[in-house]
PDB file of C-alpha atoms in Angstrom:
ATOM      1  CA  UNK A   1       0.786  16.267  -7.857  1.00  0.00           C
ATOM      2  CA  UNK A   2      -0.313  18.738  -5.385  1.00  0.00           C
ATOM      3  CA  UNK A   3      -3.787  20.030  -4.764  1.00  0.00           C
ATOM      4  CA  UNK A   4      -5.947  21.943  -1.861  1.00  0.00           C
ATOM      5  CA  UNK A   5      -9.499  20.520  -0.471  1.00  0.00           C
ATOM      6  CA  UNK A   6     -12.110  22.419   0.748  1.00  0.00           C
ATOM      7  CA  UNK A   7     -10.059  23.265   4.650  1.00  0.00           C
ATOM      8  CA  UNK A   8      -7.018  24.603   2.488  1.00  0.00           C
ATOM      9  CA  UNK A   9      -5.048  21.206   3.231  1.00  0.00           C
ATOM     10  CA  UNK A  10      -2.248  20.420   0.963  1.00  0.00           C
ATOM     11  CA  UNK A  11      -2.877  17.196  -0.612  1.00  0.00           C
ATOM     12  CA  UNK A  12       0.257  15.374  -2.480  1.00  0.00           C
ATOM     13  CA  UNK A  13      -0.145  12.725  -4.283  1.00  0.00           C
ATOM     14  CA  UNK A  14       2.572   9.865  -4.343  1.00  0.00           C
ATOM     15  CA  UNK A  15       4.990   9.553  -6.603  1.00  0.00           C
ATOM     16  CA  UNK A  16       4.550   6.013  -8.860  1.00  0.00           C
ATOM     17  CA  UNK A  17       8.023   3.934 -10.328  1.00  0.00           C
ATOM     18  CA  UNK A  18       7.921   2.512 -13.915  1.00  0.00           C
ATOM     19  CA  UNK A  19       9.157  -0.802 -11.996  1.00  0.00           C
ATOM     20  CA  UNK A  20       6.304  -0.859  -9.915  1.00  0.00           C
ATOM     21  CA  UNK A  21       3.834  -0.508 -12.497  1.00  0.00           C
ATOM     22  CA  UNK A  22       5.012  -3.734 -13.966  1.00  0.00           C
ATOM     23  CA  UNK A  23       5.601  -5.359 -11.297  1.00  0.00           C
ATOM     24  CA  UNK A  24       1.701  -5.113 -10.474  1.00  0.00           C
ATOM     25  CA  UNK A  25       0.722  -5.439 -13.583  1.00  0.00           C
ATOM     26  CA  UNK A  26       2.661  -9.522 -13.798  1.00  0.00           C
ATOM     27  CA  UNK A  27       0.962  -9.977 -10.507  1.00  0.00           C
ATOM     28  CA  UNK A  28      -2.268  -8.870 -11.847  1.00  0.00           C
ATOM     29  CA  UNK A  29      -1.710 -10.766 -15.127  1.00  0.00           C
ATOM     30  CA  UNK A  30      -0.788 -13.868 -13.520  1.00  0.00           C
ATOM     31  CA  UNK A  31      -3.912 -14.113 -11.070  1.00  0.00           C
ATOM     32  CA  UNK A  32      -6.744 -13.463 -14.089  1.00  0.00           C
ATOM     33  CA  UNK A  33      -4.820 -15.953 -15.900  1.00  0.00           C
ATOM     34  CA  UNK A  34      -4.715 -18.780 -13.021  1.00  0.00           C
ATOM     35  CA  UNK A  35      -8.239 -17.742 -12.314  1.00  0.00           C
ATOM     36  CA  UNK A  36      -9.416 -17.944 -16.088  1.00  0.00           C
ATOM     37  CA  UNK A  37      -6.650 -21.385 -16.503  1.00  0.00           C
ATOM     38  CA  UNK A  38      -9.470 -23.179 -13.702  1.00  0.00           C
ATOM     39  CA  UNK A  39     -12.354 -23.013 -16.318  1.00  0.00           C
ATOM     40  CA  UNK A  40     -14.417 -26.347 -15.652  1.00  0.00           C
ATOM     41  CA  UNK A  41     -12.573 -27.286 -12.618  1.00  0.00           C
ATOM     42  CA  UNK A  42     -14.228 -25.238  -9.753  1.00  0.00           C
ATOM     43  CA  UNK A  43     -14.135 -26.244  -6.141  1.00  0.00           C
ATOM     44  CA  UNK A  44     -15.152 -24.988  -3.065  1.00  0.00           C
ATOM     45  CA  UNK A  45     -11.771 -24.733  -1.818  1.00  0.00           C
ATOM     46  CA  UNK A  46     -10.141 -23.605  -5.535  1.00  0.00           C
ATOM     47  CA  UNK A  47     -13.274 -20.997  -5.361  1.00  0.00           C
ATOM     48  CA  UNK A  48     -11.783 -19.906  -2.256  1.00  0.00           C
ATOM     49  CA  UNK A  49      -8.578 -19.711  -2.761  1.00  0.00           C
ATOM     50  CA  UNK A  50      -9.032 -18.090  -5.926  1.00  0.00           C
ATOM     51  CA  UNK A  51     -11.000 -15.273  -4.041  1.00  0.00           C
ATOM     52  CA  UNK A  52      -7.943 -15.210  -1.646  1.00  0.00           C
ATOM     53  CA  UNK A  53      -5.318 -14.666  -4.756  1.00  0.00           C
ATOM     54  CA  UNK A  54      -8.225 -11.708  -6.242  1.00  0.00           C
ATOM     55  CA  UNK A  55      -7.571 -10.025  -2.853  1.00  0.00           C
ATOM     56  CA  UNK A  56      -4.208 -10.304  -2.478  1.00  0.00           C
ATOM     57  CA  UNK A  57      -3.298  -9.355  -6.049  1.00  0.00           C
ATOM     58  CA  UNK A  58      -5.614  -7.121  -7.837  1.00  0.00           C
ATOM     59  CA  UNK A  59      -7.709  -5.773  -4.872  1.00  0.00           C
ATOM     60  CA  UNK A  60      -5.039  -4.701  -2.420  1.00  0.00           C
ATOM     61  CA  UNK A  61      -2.423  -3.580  -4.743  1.00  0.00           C
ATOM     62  CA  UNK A  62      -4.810  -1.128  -6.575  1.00  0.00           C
ATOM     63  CA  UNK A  63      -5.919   0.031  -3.260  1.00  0.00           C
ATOM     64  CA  UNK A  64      -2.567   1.113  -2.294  1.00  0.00           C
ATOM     65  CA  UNK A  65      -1.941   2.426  -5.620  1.00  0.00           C
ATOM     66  CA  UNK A  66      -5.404   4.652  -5.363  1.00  0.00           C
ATOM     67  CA  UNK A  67      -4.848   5.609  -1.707  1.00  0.00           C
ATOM     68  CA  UNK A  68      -1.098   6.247  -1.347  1.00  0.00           C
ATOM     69  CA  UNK A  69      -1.200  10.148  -0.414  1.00  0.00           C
ATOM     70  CA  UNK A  70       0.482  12.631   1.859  1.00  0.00           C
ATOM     71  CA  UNK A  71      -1.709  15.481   3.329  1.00  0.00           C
ATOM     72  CA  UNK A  72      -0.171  18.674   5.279  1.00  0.00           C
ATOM     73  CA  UNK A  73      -3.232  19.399   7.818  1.00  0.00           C
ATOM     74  CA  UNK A  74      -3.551  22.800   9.057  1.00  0.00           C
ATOM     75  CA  UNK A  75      -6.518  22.162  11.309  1.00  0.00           C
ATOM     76  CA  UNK A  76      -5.179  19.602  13.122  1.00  0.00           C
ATOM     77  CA  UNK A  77      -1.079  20.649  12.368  1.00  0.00           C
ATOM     78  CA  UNK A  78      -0.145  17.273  11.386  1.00  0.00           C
ATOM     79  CA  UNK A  79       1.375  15.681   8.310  1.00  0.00           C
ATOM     80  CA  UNK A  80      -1.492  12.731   7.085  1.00  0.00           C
ATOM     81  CA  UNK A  81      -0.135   9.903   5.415  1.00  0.00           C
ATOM     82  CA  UNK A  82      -2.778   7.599   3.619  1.00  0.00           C
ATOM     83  CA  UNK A  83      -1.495   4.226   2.056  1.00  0.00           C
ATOM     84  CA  UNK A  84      -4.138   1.700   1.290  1.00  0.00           C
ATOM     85  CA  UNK A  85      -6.255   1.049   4.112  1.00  0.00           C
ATOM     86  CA  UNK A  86      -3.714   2.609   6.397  1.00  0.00           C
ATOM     87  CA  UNK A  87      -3.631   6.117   7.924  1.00  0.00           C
ATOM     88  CA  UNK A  88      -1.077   7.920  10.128  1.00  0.00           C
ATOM     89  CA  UNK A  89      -1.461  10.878  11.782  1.00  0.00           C
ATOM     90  CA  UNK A  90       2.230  12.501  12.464  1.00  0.00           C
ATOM     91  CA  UNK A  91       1.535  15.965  14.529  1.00  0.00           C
ATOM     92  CA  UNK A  92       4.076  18.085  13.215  1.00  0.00           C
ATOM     93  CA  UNK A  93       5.640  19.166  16.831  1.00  0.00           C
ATOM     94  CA  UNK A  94       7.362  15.516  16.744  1.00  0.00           C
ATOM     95  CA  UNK A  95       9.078  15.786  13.245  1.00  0.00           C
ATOM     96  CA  UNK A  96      12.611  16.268  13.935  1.00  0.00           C
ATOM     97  CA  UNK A  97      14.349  15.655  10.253  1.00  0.00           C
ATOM     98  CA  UNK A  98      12.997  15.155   6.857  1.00  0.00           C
ATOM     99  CA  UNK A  99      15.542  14.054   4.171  1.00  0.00           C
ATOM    100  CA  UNK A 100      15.995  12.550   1.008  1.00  0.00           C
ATOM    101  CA  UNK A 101      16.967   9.322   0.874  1.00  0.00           C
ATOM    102  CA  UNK A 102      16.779   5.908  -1.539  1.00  0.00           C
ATOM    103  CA  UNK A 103      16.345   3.366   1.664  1.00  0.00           C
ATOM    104  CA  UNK A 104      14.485  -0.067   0.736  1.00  0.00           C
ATOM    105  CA  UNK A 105      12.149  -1.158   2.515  1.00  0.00           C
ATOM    106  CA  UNK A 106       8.214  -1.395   3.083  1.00  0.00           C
ATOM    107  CA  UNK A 107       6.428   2.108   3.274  1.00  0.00           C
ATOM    108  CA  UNK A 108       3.703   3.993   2.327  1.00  0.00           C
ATOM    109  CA  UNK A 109       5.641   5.103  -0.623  1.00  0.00           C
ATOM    110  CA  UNK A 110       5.727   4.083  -4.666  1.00  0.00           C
ATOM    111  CA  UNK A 111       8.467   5.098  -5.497  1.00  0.00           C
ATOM    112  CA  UNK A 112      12.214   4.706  -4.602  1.00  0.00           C
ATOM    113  CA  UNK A 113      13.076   8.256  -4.876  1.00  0.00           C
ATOM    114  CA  UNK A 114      11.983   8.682  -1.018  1.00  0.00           C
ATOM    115  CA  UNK A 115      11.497  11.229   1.809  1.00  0.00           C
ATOM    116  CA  UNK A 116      13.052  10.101   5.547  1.00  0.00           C
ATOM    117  CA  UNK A 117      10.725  11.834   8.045  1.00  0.00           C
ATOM    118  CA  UNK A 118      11.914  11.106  11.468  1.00  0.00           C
ATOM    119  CA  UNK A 119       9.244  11.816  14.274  1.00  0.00           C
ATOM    120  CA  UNK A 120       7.928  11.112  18.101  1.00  0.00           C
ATOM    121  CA  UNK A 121      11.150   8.840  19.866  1.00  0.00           C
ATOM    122  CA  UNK A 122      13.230   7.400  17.194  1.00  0.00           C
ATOM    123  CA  UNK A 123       9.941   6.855  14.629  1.00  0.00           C
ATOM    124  CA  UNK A 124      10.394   7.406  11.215  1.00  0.00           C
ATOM    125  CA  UNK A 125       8.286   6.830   7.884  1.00  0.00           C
ATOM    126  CA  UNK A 126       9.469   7.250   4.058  1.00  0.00           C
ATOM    127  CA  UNK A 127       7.242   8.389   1.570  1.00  0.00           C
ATOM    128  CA  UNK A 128       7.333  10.484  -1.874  1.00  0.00           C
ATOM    129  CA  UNK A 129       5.140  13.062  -3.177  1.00  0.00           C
ATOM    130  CA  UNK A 130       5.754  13.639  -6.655  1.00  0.00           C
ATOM    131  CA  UNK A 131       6.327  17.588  -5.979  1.00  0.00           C
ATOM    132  CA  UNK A 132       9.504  17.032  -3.549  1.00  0.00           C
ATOM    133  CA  UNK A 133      10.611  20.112  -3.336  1.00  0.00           C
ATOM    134  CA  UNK A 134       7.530  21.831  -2.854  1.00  0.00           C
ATOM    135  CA  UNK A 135       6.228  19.410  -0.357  1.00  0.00           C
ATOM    136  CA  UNK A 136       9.355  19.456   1.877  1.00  0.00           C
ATOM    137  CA  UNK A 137       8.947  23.954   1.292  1.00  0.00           C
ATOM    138  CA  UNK A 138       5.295  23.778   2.647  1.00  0.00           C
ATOM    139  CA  UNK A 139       6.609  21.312   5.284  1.00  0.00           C
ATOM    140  CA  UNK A 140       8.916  22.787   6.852  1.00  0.00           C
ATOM    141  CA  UNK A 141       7.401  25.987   6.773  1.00  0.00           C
ATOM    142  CA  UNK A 142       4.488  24.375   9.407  1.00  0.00           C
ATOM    143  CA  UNK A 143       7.306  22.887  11.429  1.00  0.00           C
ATOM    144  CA  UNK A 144       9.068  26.263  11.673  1.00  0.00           C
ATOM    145  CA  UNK A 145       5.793  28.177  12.843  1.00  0.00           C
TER     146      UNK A 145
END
């Protein structure tokens, strides 16, 4: 999903895999349920710990999940790629290739149906906007001007 703030920036949302979406939602299942499972039993280091397993897998996943977003910046000609608590800043002068690829791997991306964008010396980041097509259109026109 695409949409324009205030500056006329291009904002794309990411794209989001079935696969993931159950994959987070075990993890997020499984914590409440360990969390609920020490009823009675609290410690200082359990209460800890259990904070620990909140953070790691309800907080930060939904985080990523709420954050994960690819902005084309005309003010500052760069592509803006937000994942979680994460941002990059890719000036569009030092992209050299975007494709589409399937690569594994960690990224700021949630889905497997990917964009390679290969930037600065031998960089590169993958990431998918649900829009491909028009992304990689109002992409490369900015790289061509």
């Amino acid at each position: 999903m695409k949409h324009t703030d205030d500056t006329g920036n291009s904002i794309f949302k990411s794209k989001v895999d079935l696969w993931l979406i159950i994959l987070l939602s075990i993890s997020i299942s499984g914590a409440t349920a360990w969390l609920i499972s020490l009823e009675g039993t609290y410690t200082a280091k359990g209460i800890a710990f259990g904070i620990m397993l909140l953070l790691v897998n309800i907080t930060l996943p939904i985080w990523f999940l709420l954050r994960c977003s690819y902005i084309i910046n005309t003010t500052t000609n760069s592509l803006v790629v937000r994942f979680g608590p994460v941002t990059w800043n890719i000036p569009f002068s030092s992209i050299s290739q975007v494709t589409n690829t399937s690569e594994l791997g960690f990224s700021p991306s949630l889905s497997l149906k990917r964009l390679k964008i290969v930037y600065g010396q031998g960089r590169m980041i993958l990431i998918s906007p649900k829009r491909q097509k028009q992304f990689v259109k109002e992409l490369t026109a900015h790289l061509n001007s």
